[in-house]
Amino acid sequence: MDFFRQPGDREEGLGPPPPPFRIRRYRPRRIGAYTRWLAIAVALVVIFIVASILKGLYTDWLWFEAVGFRSVFAKMLTTRVWLFFAGAGVFLAFFVGNYLVVRRLAPLAGEPLFLDVDPVALRRLSLVAMLALSLFLAVIFGSVASGQWDTLLTYLNSQPFGREDPTFHRDIGFYMFELPFLRFLQGWSLAVVILTTVFVAGLYLFHFSRRGFAVTVPAGIRAHLSLLVIAILGVFIWGYWLSRYDLNFSSRGVVFGAAYTDVHAQLPAIYVSMGLAFVAALAVAANIFRRGLVLPVAAVILWVAGAVIVGLVYPATVQRFEVEPNELEKESEYIERNITATNEAYGLVNVDLREFSARDAVTVEELADNPETLSNIRLWDHRPLRETLSQIQSIRPLYDFLDVDVDRYTLDGKYRQTMLSARELSPERLPSEAQTWVNRRLQYTHGYGVALSAVNEVVDEGLPRLLVKDIPPEGTPEVTRPQIYYGEMPDHYVIVNSKEDEFDYTTEATTALTTFEGEGGVKLDSFWRRLFYAWEFGDANIMISGQISSDSQLLYRRNIQQRVSEIAPFLRLDHDPYLVIADGRLFWIQDAYTVSDRYPYSQPSGRGFNYIRNSVKVTIDAYDGSTTFYLWDESDPIARVYDKIFPDLFTPREEMPASLQEHVRYPEDLFQTQVQMYTVYHMDNARALYNKEDVWKIPEETFFDRKQPMEPYYVIMRLPGEARAEFIQIMPFSPANKKNAVAWLAARSDQPDYGKLIAFRFPSGRFFDGPEQVEFRIDQDTTISEQFTLWNQAGSQVIRGNLLMIPIGQSALFVEPIYLQAENGGLPELKRVIVVNGNEIAMEPTLEDALDVISGRAAPTEPEPIEPEPGEPGVAPTPPAEATPSPEPTPTPTPAVLPDDAAALAREAQEAYQRAREALQRGDFATFGAELDRVQSALDRLVELTSE
């Protein structure tokens, strides 16, 4: 900063003052040494930061190269680097250019700022500080620009949607791809100009303060500041122009999107604000050629005041006094736009709406005509099944089952629904003394095999029938490559092909060892690779271990969702990847979505987007991590844009192997989102939506002993009017304020009908029990509730599984499995199946038995005695009333007449309650009821005595 100009040390012609009046002169301090050390420290910090960044880039480059997506990383990296330097360069050019103008135009200082500092060194230090500040701010603005690499690439490769918004008649692609980038550019530019203007004004103010504010502002300075203010106003005008399009995302009206007030008040207000800002810019420009601040200040005040009044007060007035008294009339057109856009954005346009007659009950003939449906009713809920598998199939303590997935296989010529879970390695389960680096990183490297069970079959003791089980895996379908190096476990890097053999599995006779035979890991075949990865993971053993050879591979990012997100961060992933067996190998299938919150008029989902498509399906080989992105929906413009950006990323859908296509299913998160939106947007006219005439809700079910919303569930069934059974996902609906069933939605998963949605609506004049009413009926059934009470008192916990509504023919069955689990943490066992058909309800040991009972082919069976837990009394079954008389009441000293003393009445109530509990434990319900009556009588008499 060249404003520290020093005057002469003394006036010419005058000698030094006499000694008594001589003031010791300060010698300027040299600050060059301090500057040098400061520069060295800053340089070391910068070198470390740069080295850390380069280290991350280098290791990422090696990883992307190993997994086969180097071109994807190269495109992302080069775009980020280019944007960083472009953003930093533009900022530096603008910021430093304005600083140089200040140096040229600012008046020279009159007196030195620091008398005891070397002025040359101070000027040098000020220049260094200015350079450091400029570079620091440039890094910030460059980093902000770099973070918008995705926005820039989609802008440069935008694709049309083929549909226009109804307000401005721009293609939807403009809002998806172009507007976000223009908005970023405008906001970034505004920040640069405002920051520079504040900085320049501060420098000028500093200069004038050195001269006591006693000088007239030169024309050059006035012109400089005026041009900066004009630039700010120009960027604001650009922002106003862009903000017009943001009205399509307004939430002011009844529904999302530009409403009456937005179009008829807010949009004109934007134009007025643009005009006022333009007038203010002209006034500031005129100030360049004339002195005084009255005109530009007045113009800016007028702009700000006008923007507030016109932009806020006027639209609020129109909304309150014109729209609200006539809301339906004013907003109908815009509600219709919202309905159309929402259905398009969520893929609900082509829902096939059908009538479902919903007779009172499924007939015997319909049961006989749908054997595929009945033989695939899911009786195992994934949560109790996971606990059971963890206890009976973990085999060794270091394995764990993290999740259970629903799928289907053709086994022995039959199309069967199954549940499958991976046996993954959990290194944390190793004993503490075995938690060594060699064990965790070199030997215990992978999980092993799967457990596959039928959804509806139970073996002795209420356990699932396993179709694939044990180590090594046995059963059908055959698994020839059971090792699982990639799965759902949190990421844990391992090194394979080291000098240590890997643990594979153990049997009673031997311990099997193995060596990784795949590719996909990063080769540790050089000093530099080992050094950088030791730094990356903070693990010096990678560098110094003698067990690592040039053939060793480093496997990391083994969590499949993390793996997919690193390769394609622009995709949104379904929460539930699932494992399949195909051609003897294990593959994960991960559904991925393209989403956006920029679809005009589409109602937001509450999950951060208002547009979604399942455009990509990703498969990951559980053994070697080979990852393939299949472009599943080529009609999606967002997917087409990314396919254009990354031409080597996606594989055509047709190239997916048939063995994997058989297991593609309609994804859960997409269906859940569509279900949520369909509760409202099945209404297709503005009046119905405005009045909320037919809003639906997701019913609640009882799981364990608590209420929760039902979740969509997969079934194999034959849809009404269809010729064959298929794998579908369904969800029933109830009216918003009622509990009966009103409709159900089905999503088809099998080819050639994959992705089709069918809504079956119940007749409006018929009443059909919904899931919540069925749960109430189960709760109120005395036989079932008494049995639950007995089980809970026998040291067991009753677990109520998911309630499934299974449409069959022209009605529906309700099926709910009942599990028992010992209170001390025993295995959850399937003990009963409840079936509700119309007015009939049965709880039997098997689904077949329950169907026989509700069909009248068999009488209800007597529950088997429950084996007591150690130290617990046994509990006898409740005998049917018509078959076995009630047990004789145990003699009790029950007085015939109630006492009149309050204390005696309290004791009597307590004793009668205790006798009632004992009778309940014996199954003596007659005595139980009599004693409860005695308790009530004693309490009533006690109330009378105390109120007298």
PDB file of N, CA, C and O in Angstrom, residues 563-624:
ATOM      1  N   ARG A 563     -19.232 -47.162  -1.964  1.00  0.00           N
ATOM      2  CA  ARG A 563     -18.545 -47.415  -3.230  1.00  0.00           C
ATOM      3  C   ARG A 563     -19.282 -46.752  -4.390  1.00  0.00           C
ATOM      4  O   ARG A 563     -18.694 -46.052  -5.218  1.00  0.00           O
ATOM      5  N   VAL A 564     -20.584 -46.955  -4.443  1.00  0.00           N
ATOM      6  CA  VAL A 564     -21.383 -46.378  -5.521  1.00  0.00           C
ATOM      7  C   VAL A 564     -21.390 -44.855  -5.433  1.00  0.00           C
ATOM      8  O   VAL A 564     -21.282 -44.155  -6.445  1.00  0.00           O
ATOM      9  N   SER A 565     -21.495 -44.326  -4.221  1.00  0.00           N
ATOM     10  CA  SER A 565     -21.549 -42.871  -4.056  1.00  0.00           C
ATOM     11  C   SER A 565     -20.234 -42.211  -4.446  1.00  0.00           C
ATOM     12  O   SER A 565     -20.227 -41.076  -4.940  1.00  0.00           O
ATOM     13  N   GLU A 566     -19.113 -42.895  -4.217  1.00  0.00           N
ATOM     14  CA  GLU A 566     -17.826 -42.314  -4.620  1.00  0.00           C
ATOM     15  C   GLU A 566     -17.714 -42.243  -6.138  1.00  0.00           C
ATOM     16  O   GLU A 566     -17.191 -41.273  -6.683  1.00  0.00           O
ATOM     17  N   ILE A 567     -18.220 -43.251  -6.818  1.00  0.00           N
ATOM     18  CA  ILE A 567     -18.120 -43.270  -8.280  1.00  0.00           C
ATOM     19  C   ILE A 567     -19.114 -42.307  -8.917  1.00  0.00           C
ATOM     20  O   ILE A 567     -18.786 -41.591  -9.866  1.00  0.00           O
ATOM     21  N   ALA A 568     -20.330 -42.277  -8.398  1.00  0.00           N
ATOM     22  CA  ALA A 568     -21.386 -41.447  -8.982  1.00  0.00           C
ATOM     23  C   ALA A 568     -22.076 -40.646  -7.883  1.00  0.00           C
ATOM     24  O   ALA A 568     -23.177 -40.989  -7.447  1.00  0.00           O
ATOM     25  N   PRO A 569     -21.438 -39.577  -7.380  1.00  0.00           N
ATOM     26  CA  PRO A 569     -22.018 -38.823  -6.257  1.00  0.00           C
ATOM     27  C   PRO A 569     -23.301 -38.083  -6.600  1.00  0.00           C
ATOM     28  O   PRO A 569     -23.978 -37.604  -5.697  1.00  0.00           O
ATOM     29  N   PHE A 570     -23.638 -38.001  -7.860  1.00  0.00           N
ATOM     30  CA  PHE A 570     -24.841 -37.285  -8.279  1.00  0.00           C
ATOM     31  C   PHE A 570     -26.088 -38.166  -8.228  1.00  0.00           C
ATOM     32  O   PHE A 570     -27.191 -37.689  -8.501  1.00  0.00           O
ATOM     33  N   LEU A 571     -25.946 -39.437  -7.891  1.00  0.00           N
ATOM     34  CA  LEU A 571     -27.087 -40.336  -7.791  1.00  0.00           C
ATOM     35  C   LEU A 571     -27.536 -40.450  -6.339  1.00  0.00           C
ATOM     36  O   LEU A 571     -26.720 -40.450  -5.419  1.00  0.00           O
ATOM     37  N   ARG A 572     -28.829 -40.567  -6.137  1.00  0.00           N
ATOM     38  CA  ARG A 572     -29.391 -40.807  -4.804  1.00  0.00           C
ATOM     39  C   ARG A 572     -29.698 -42.298  -4.687  1.00  0.00           C
ATOM     40  O   ARG A 572     -30.324 -42.871  -5.581  1.00  0.00           O
ATOM     41  N   LEU A 573     -29.284 -42.914  -3.583  1.00  0.00           N
ATOM     42  CA  LEU A 573     -29.361 -44.364  -3.459  1.00  0.00           C
ATOM     43  C   LEU A 573     -30.552 -44.793  -2.616  1.00  0.00           C
ATOM     44  O   LEU A 573     -30.900 -44.153  -1.616  1.00  0.00           O
ATOM     45  N   ASP A 574     -31.157 -45.907  -3.024  1.00  0.00           N
ATOM     46  CA  ASP A 574     -32.191 -46.534  -2.218  1.00  0.00           C
ATOM     47  C   ASP A 574     -31.569 -47.039  -0.927  1.00  0.00           C
ATOM     48  O   ASP A 574     -30.412 -47.481  -0.902  1.00  0.00           O
ATOM     49  N   HIS A 575     -32.334 -47.010   0.158  1.00  0.00           N
ATOM     50  CA  HIS A 575     -31.769 -47.375   1.454  1.00  0.00           C
ATOM     51  C   HIS A 575     -31.475 -48.860   1.584  1.00  0.00           C
ATOM     52  O   HIS A 575     -30.726 -49.270   2.477  1.00  0.00           O
ATOM     53  N   ASP A 576     -32.042 -49.686   0.688  1.00  0.00           N
ATOM     54  CA  ASP A 576     -31.960 -51.131   0.877  1.00  0.00           C
ATOM     55  C   ASP A 576     -31.374 -51.840  -0.342  1.00  0.00           C
ATOM     56  O   ASP A 576     -32.115 -52.350  -1.191  1.00  0.00           O
ATOM     57  N   PRO A 577     -30.043 -51.897  -0.458  1.00  0.00           N
ATOM     58  CA  PRO A 577     -29.469 -52.790  -1.481  1.00  0.00           C
ATOM     59  C   PRO A 577     -29.749 -54.231  -1.091  1.00  0.00           C
ATOM     60  O   PRO A 577     -29.843 -54.560   0.099  1.00  0.00           O
ATOM     61  N   TYR A 578     -29.880 -55.102  -2.078  1.00  0.00           N
ATOM     62  CA  TYR A 578     -30.225 -56.488  -1.749  1.00  0.00           C
ATOM     63  C   TYR A 578     -29.307 -57.445  -2.501  1.00  0.00           C
ATOM     64  O   TYR A 578     -28.783 -57.146  -3.569  1.00  0.00           O
ATOM     65  N   LEU A 579     -29.120 -58.611  -1.886  1.00  0.00           N
ATOM     66  CA  LEU A 579     -28.178 -59.609  -2.384  1.00  0.00           C
ATOM     67  C   LEU A 579     -28.933 -60.674  -3.174  1.00  0.00           C
ATOM     68  O   LEU A 579     -30.023 -61.098  -2.770  1.00  0.00           O
ATOM     69  N   VAL A 580     -28.336 -61.102  -4.295  1.00  0.00           N
ATOM     70  CA  VAL A 580     -28.939 -62.164  -5.105  1.00  0.00           C
ATOM     71  C   VAL A 580     -27.874 -63.195  -5.455  1.00  0.00           C
ATOM     72  O   VAL A 580     -26.673 -62.892  -5.470  1.00  0.00           O
ATOM     73  N   ILE A 581     -28.342 -64.409  -5.728  1.00  0.00           N
ATOM     74  CA  ILE A 581     -27.479 -65.494  -6.196  1.00  0.00           C
ATOM     75  C   ILE A 581     -27.721 -65.653  -7.690  1.00  0.00           C
ATOM     76  O   ILE A 581     -28.854 -65.884  -8.115  1.00  0.00           O
ATOM     77  N   ALA A 582     -26.665 -65.500  -8.473  1.00  0.00           N
ATOM     78  CA  ALA A 582     -26.794 -65.605  -9.926  1.00  0.00           C
ATOM     79  C   ALA A 582     -25.562 -66.308 -10.478  1.00  0.00           C
ATOM     80  O   ALA A 582     -24.432 -65.851 -10.242  1.00  0.00           O
ATOM     81  N   ASP A 583     -25.789 -67.387 -11.167  1.00  0.00           N
ATOM     82  CA  ASP A 583     -24.695 -68.149 -11.790  1.00  0.00           C
ATOM     83  C   ASP A 583     -23.655 -68.586 -10.763  1.00  0.00           C
ATOM     84  O   ASP A 583     -22.446 -68.605 -11.033  1.00  0.00           O
ATOM     85  N   GLY A 584     -24.102 -68.904  -9.571  1.00  0.00           N
ATOM     86  CA  GLY A 584     -23.220 -69.389  -8.527  1.00  0.00           C
ATOM     87  C   GLY A 584     -22.482 -68.309  -7.764  1.00  0.00           C
ATOM     88  O   GLY A 584     -21.799 -68.600  -6.787  1.00  0.00           O
ATOM     89  N   ARG A 585     -22.595 -67.056  -8.198  1.00  0.00           N
ATOM     90  CA  ARG A 585     -21.905 -65.953  -7.535  1.00  0.00           C
ATOM     91  C   ARG A 585     -22.920 -65.109  -6.767  1.00  0.00           C
ATOM     92  O   ARG A 585     -24.138 -65.206  -6.992  1.00  0.00           O
ATOM     93  N   LEU A 586     -22.400 -64.254  -5.898  1.00  0.00           N
ATOM     94  CA  LEU A 586     -23.234 -63.354  -5.108  1.00  0.00           C
ATOM     95  C   LEU A 586     -23.084 -61.933  -5.649  1.00  0.00           C
ATOM     96  O   LEU A 586     -21.956 -61.448  -5.838  1.00  0.00           O
ATOM     97  N   PHE A 587     -24.205 -61.290  -5.913  1.00  0.00           N
ATOM     98  CA  PHE A 587     -24.208 -59.919  -6.418  1.00  0.00           C
ATOM     99  C   PHE A 587     -25.139 -59.065  -5.555  1.00  0.00           C
ATOM    100  O   PHE A 587     -26.212 -59.527  -5.143  1.00  0.00           O
ATOM    101  N   TRP A 588     -24.705 -57.842  -5.331  1.00  0.00           N
ATOM    102  CA  TRP A 588     -25.588 -56.842  -4.727  1.00  0.00           C
ATOM    103  C   TRP A 588     -26.240 -56.039  -5.849  1.00  0.00           C
ATOM    104  O   TRP A 588     -25.586 -55.685  -6.829  1.00  0.00           O
ATOM    105  N   ILE A 589     -27.524 -55.758  -5.677  1.00  0.00           N
ATOM    106  CA  ILE A 589     -28.228 -54.849  -6.598  1.00  0.00           C
ATOM    107  C   ILE A 589     -28.628 -53.610  -5.810  1.00  0.00           C
ATOM    108  O   ILE A 589     -29.327 -53.706  -4.796  1.00  0.00           O
ATOM    109  N   GLN A 590     -28.159 -52.471  -6.287  1.00  0.00           N
ATOM    110  CA  GLN A 590     -28.437 -51.190  -5.639  1.00  0.00           C
ATOM    111  C   GLN A 590     -29.249 -50.314  -6.589  1.00  0.00           C
ATOM    112  O   GLN A 590     -28.788 -49.965  -7.674  1.00  0.00           O
ATOM    113  N   ASP A 591     -30.464 -49.982  -6.186  1.00  0.00           N
ATOM    114  CA  ASP A 591     -31.271 -49.057  -6.977  1.00  0.00           C
ATOM    115  C   ASP A 591     -30.792 -47.634  -6.731  1.00  0.00           C
ATOM    116  O   ASP A 591     -30.495 -47.244  -5.596  1.00  0.00           O
ATOM    117  N   ALA A 592     -30.700 -46.862  -7.813  1.00  0.00           N
ATOM    118  CA  ALA A 592     -30.236 -45.480  -7.715  1.00  0.00           C
ATOM    119  C   ALA A 592     -31.214 -44.577  -8.458  1.00  0.00           C
ATOM    120  O   ALA A 592     -31.835 -44.985  -9.447  1.00  0.00           O
ATOM    121  N   TYR A 593     -31.332 -43.354  -7.958  1.00  0.00           N
ATOM    122  CA  TYR A 593     -32.325 -42.419  -8.486  1.00  0.00           C
ATOM    123  C   TYR A 593     -31.662 -41.138  -8.985  1.00  0.00           C
ATOM    124  O   TYR A 593     -30.640 -40.698  -8.454  1.00  0.00           O
ATOM    125  N   THR A 594     -32.271 -40.553  -9.994  1.00  0.00           N
ATOM    126  CA  THR A 594     -31.995 -39.160 -10.325  1.00  0.00           C
ATOM    127  C   THR A 594     -33.123 -38.345  -9.715  1.00  0.00           C
ATOM    128  O   THR A 594     -34.302 -38.646  -9.926  1.00  0.00           O
ATOM    129  N   VAL A 595     -32.761 -37.336  -8.951  1.00  0.00           N
ATOM    130  CA  VAL A 595     -33.758 -36.516  -8.268  1.00  0.00           C
ATOM    131  C   VAL A 595     -33.456 -35.047  -8.511  1.00  0.00           C
ATOM    132  O   VAL A 595     -32.337 -34.666  -8.867  1.00  0.00           O
ATOM    133  N   SER A 596     -34.458 -34.221  -8.294  1.00  0.00           N
ATOM    134  CA  SER A 596     -34.292 -32.776  -8.417  1.00  0.00           C
ATOM    135  C   SER A 596     -35.382 -32.095  -7.605  1.00  0.00           C
ATOM    136  O   SER A 596     -36.452 -32.671  -7.372  1.00  0.00           O
ATOM    137  N   ASP A 597     -35.095 -30.886  -7.155  1.00  0.00           N
ATOM    138  CA  ASP A 597     -36.114 -30.070  -6.487  1.00  0.00           C
ATOM    139  C   ASP A 597     -36.523 -28.900  -7.370  1.00  0.00           C
ATOM    140  O   ASP A 597     -37.058 -27.907  -6.880  1.00  0.00           O
ATOM    141  N   ARG A 598     -36.296 -29.028  -8.693  1.00  0.00           N
ATOM    142  CA  ARG A 598     -36.500 -27.901  -9.613  1.00  0.00           C
ATOM    143  C   ARG A 598     -37.558 -28.196 -10.666  1.00  0.00           C
ATOM    144  O   ARG A 598     -37.511 -27.645 -11.759  1.00  0.00           O
ATOM    145  N   TYR A 599     -38.507 -29.037 -10.357  1.00  0.00           N
ATOM    146  CA  TYR A 599     -39.580 -29.302 -11.322  1.00  0.00           C
ATOM    147  C   TYR A 599     -40.719 -28.322 -11.033  1.00  0.00           C
ATOM    148  O   TYR A 599     -41.339 -28.356  -9.966  1.00  0.00           O
ATOM    149  N   PRO A 600     -41.026 -27.412 -11.964  1.00  0.00           N
ATOM    150  CA  PRO A 600     -42.040 -26.389 -11.706  1.00  0.00           C
ATOM    151  C   PRO A 600     -43.395 -26.981 -11.321  1.00  0.00           C
ATOM    152  O   PRO A 600     -43.872 -27.932 -11.954  1.00  0.00           O
ATOM    153  N   TYR A 601     -43.966 -26.450 -10.271  1.00  0.00           N
ATOM    154  CA  TYR A 601     -45.313 -26.765  -9.780  1.00  0.00           C
ATOM    155  C   TYR A 601     -45.420 -28.139  -9.104  1.00  0.00           C
ATOM    156  O   TYR A 601     -46.454 -28.457  -8.537  1.00  0.00           O
ATOM    157  N   SER A 602     -44.403 -28.957  -9.140  1.00  0.00           N
ATOM    158  CA  SER A 602     -44.503 -30.278  -8.519  1.00  0.00           C
ATOM    159  C   SER A 602     -44.372 -30.160  -7.005  1.00  0.00           C
ATOM    160  O   SER A 602     -43.467 -29.500  -6.496  1.00  0.00           O
ATOM    161  N   GLN A 603     -45.253 -30.816  -6.286  1.00  0.00           N
ATOM    162  CA  GLN A 603     -45.287 -30.743  -4.831  1.00  0.00           C
ATOM    163  C   GLN A 603     -44.052 -31.416  -4.227  1.00  0.00           C
ATOM    164  O   GLN A 603     -43.733 -32.554  -4.567  1.00  0.00           O
ATOM    165  N   PRO A 604     -43.322 -30.748  -3.327  1.00  0.00           N
ATOM    166  CA  PRO A 604     -42.155 -31.386  -2.696  1.00  0.00           C
ATOM    167  C   PRO A 604     -42.560 -32.609  -1.887  1.00  0.00           C
ATOM    168  O   PRO A 604     -43.641 -32.661  -1.296  1.00  0.00           O
ATOM    169  N   SER A 605     -41.675 -33.573  -1.845  1.00  0.00           N
ATOM    170  CA  SER A 605     -41.971 -34.832  -1.170  1.00  0.00           C
ATOM    171  C   SER A 605     -41.688 -34.795   0.322  1.00  0.00           C
ATOM    172  O   SER A 605     -42.074 -35.696   1.047  1.00  0.00           O
ATOM    173  N   GLY A 606     -40.987 -33.772   0.783  1.00  0.00           N
ATOM    174  CA  GLY A 606     -40.551 -33.759   2.169  1.00  0.00           C
ATOM    175  C   GLY A 606     -39.203 -34.436   2.357  1.00  0.00           C
ATOM    176  O   GLY A 606     -38.685 -34.492   3.469  1.00  0.00           O
ATOM    177  N   ARG A 607     -38.623 -34.958   1.273  1.00  0.00           N
ATOM    178  CA  ARG A 607     -37.320 -35.618   1.336  1.00  0.00           C
ATOM    179  C   ARG A 607     -36.267 -34.860   0.522  1.00  0.00           C
ATOM    180  O   ARG A 607     -35.230 -35.403   0.171  1.00  0.00           O
ATOM    181  N   GLY A 608     -36.561 -33.596   0.209  1.00  0.00           N
ATOM    182  CA  GLY A 608     -35.576 -32.779  -0.477  1.00  0.00           C
ATOM    183  C   GLY A 608     -35.676 -32.799  -1.982  1.00  0.00           C
ATOM    184  O   GLY A 608     -34.777 -32.282  -2.655  1.00  0.00           O
ATOM    185  N   PHE A 609     -36.728 -33.364  -2.556  1.00  0.00           N
ATOM    186  CA  PHE A 609     -36.866 -33.365  -4.014  1.00  0.00           C
ATOM    187  C   PHE A 609     -38.338 -33.329  -4.383  1.00  0.00           C
ATOM    188  O   PHE A 609     -39.221 -33.632  -3.567  1.00  0.00           O
ATOM    189  N   ASN A 610     -38.592 -32.927  -5.628  1.00  0.00           N
ATOM    190  CA  ASN A 610     -39.963 -32.980  -6.146  1.00  0.00           C
ATOM    191  C   ASN A 610     -40.002 -33.622  -7.534  1.00  0.00           C
ATOM    192  O   ASN A 610     -40.973 -33.456  -8.284  1.00  0.00           O
ATOM    193  N   TYR A 611     -38.933 -34.350  -7.848  1.00  0.00           N
ATOM    194  CA  TYR A 611     -38.866 -35.131  -9.090  1.00  0.00           C
ATOM    195  C   TYR A 611     -37.982 -36.335  -8.798  1.00  0.00           C
ATOM    196  O   TYR A 611     -36.918 -36.208  -8.175  1.00  0.00           O
ATOM    197  N   ILE A 612     -38.405 -37.514  -9.262  1.00  0.00           N
ATOM    198  CA  ILE A 612     -37.608 -38.718  -9.005  1.00  0.00           C
ATOM    199  C   ILE A 612     -37.845 -39.733 -10.111  1.00  0.00           C
ATOM    200  O   ILE A 612     -38.968 -39.888 -10.612  1.00  0.00           O
ATOM    201  N   ARG A 613     -36.760 -40.393 -10.499  1.00  0.00           N
ATOM    202  CA  ARG A 613     -36.826 -41.507 -11.433  1.00  0.00           C
ATOM    203  C   ARG A 613     -35.808 -42.571 -10.995  1.00  0.00           C
ATOM    204  O   ARG A 613     -34.697 -42.254 -10.574  1.00  0.00           O
ATOM    205  N   ASN A 614     -36.196 -43.823 -11.115  1.00  0.00           N
ATOM    206  CA  ASN A 614     -35.267 -44.931 -10.861  1.00  0.00           C
ATOM    207  C   ASN A 614     -34.560 -45.234 -12.187  1.00  0.00           C
ATOM    208  O   ASN A 614     -34.844 -46.209 -12.853  1.00  0.00           O
ATOM    209  N   SER A 615     -33.605 -44.371 -12.530  1.00  0.00           N
ATOM    210  CA  SER A 615     -32.991 -44.428 -13.845  1.00  0.00           C
ATOM    211  C   SER A 615     -31.789 -45.349 -13.911  1.00  0.00           C
ATOM    212  O   SER A 615     -31.346 -45.688 -15.004  1.00  0.00           O
ATOM    213  N   VAL A 616     -31.244 -45.734 -12.765  1.00  0.00           N
ATOM    214  CA  VAL A 616     -30.005 -46.508 -12.758  1.00  0.00           C
ATOM    215  C   VAL A 616     -30.137 -47.666 -11.779  1.00  0.00           C
ATOM    216  O   VAL A 616     -30.671 -47.504 -10.678  1.00  0.00           O
ATOM    217  N   LYS A 617     -29.670 -48.830 -12.219  1.00  0.00           N
ATOM    218  CA  LYS A 617     -29.536 -49.979 -11.329  1.00  0.00           C
ATOM    219  C   LYS A 617     -28.072 -50.399 -11.348  1.00  0.00           C
ATOM    220  O   LYS A 617     -27.482 -50.565 -12.416  1.00  0.00           O
ATOM    221  N   VAL A 618     -27.518 -50.554 -10.159  1.00  0.00           N
ATOM    222  CA  VAL A 618     -26.089 -50.834 -10.015  1.00  0.00           C
ATOM    223  C   VAL A 618     -25.925 -52.249  -9.470  1.00  0.00           C
ATOM    224  O   VAL A 618     -26.609 -52.636  -8.526  1.00  0.00           O
ATOM    225  N   THR A 619     -25.032 -53.016 -10.078  1.00  0.00           N
ATOM    226  CA  THR A 619     -24.702 -54.338  -9.554  1.00  0.00           C
ATOM    227  C   THR A 619     -23.255 -54.328  -9.076  1.00  0.00           C
ATOM    228  O   THR A 619     -22.381 -53.757  -9.726  1.00  0.00           O
ATOM    229  N   ILE A 620     -23.038 -54.956  -7.927  1.00  0.00           N
ATOM    230  CA  ILE A 620     -21.694 -55.044  -7.345  1.00  0.00           C
ATOM    231  C   ILE A 620     -21.417 -56.507  -7.038  1.00  0.00           C
ATOM    232  O   ILE A 620     -22.184 -57.147  -6.291  1.00  0.00           O
ATOM    233  N   ASP A 621     -20.355 -57.041  -7.604  1.00  0.00           N
ATOM    234  CA  ASP A 621     -19.943 -58.412  -7.319  1.00  0.00           C
ATOM    235  C   ASP A 621     -19.431 -58.457  -5.877  1.00  0.00           C
ATOM    236  O   ASP A 621     -18.509 -57.728  -5.515  1.00  0.00           O
ATOM    237  N   ALA A 622     -20.021 -59.326  -5.058  1.00  0.00           N
ATOM    238  CA  ALA A 622     -19.643 -59.390  -3.648  1.00  0.00           C
ATOM    239  C   ALA A 622     -18.224 -59.908  -3.460  1.00  0.00           C
ATOM    240  O   ALA A 622     -17.636 -59.713  -2.392  1.00  0.00           O
ATOM    241  N   TYR A 623     -17.661 -60.562  -4.479  1.00  0.00           N
ATOM    242  CA  TYR A 623     -16.310 -61.112  -4.344  1.00  0.00           C
ATOM    243  C   TYR A 623     -15.237 -60.095  -4.733  1.00  0.00           C
ATOM    244  O   TYR A 623     -14.367 -59.763  -3.938  1.00  0.00           O
ATOM    245  N   ASP A 624     -15.309 -59.588  -5.939  1.00  0.00           N
ATOM    246  CA  ASP A 624     -14.225 -58.701  -6.394  1.00  0.00           C
ATOM    247  C   ASP A 624     -14.631 -57.238  -6.494  1.00  0.00           C
ATOM    248  O   ASP A 624     -13.831 -56.389  -6.886  1.00  0.00           O
TER     249      ASP A 624
END
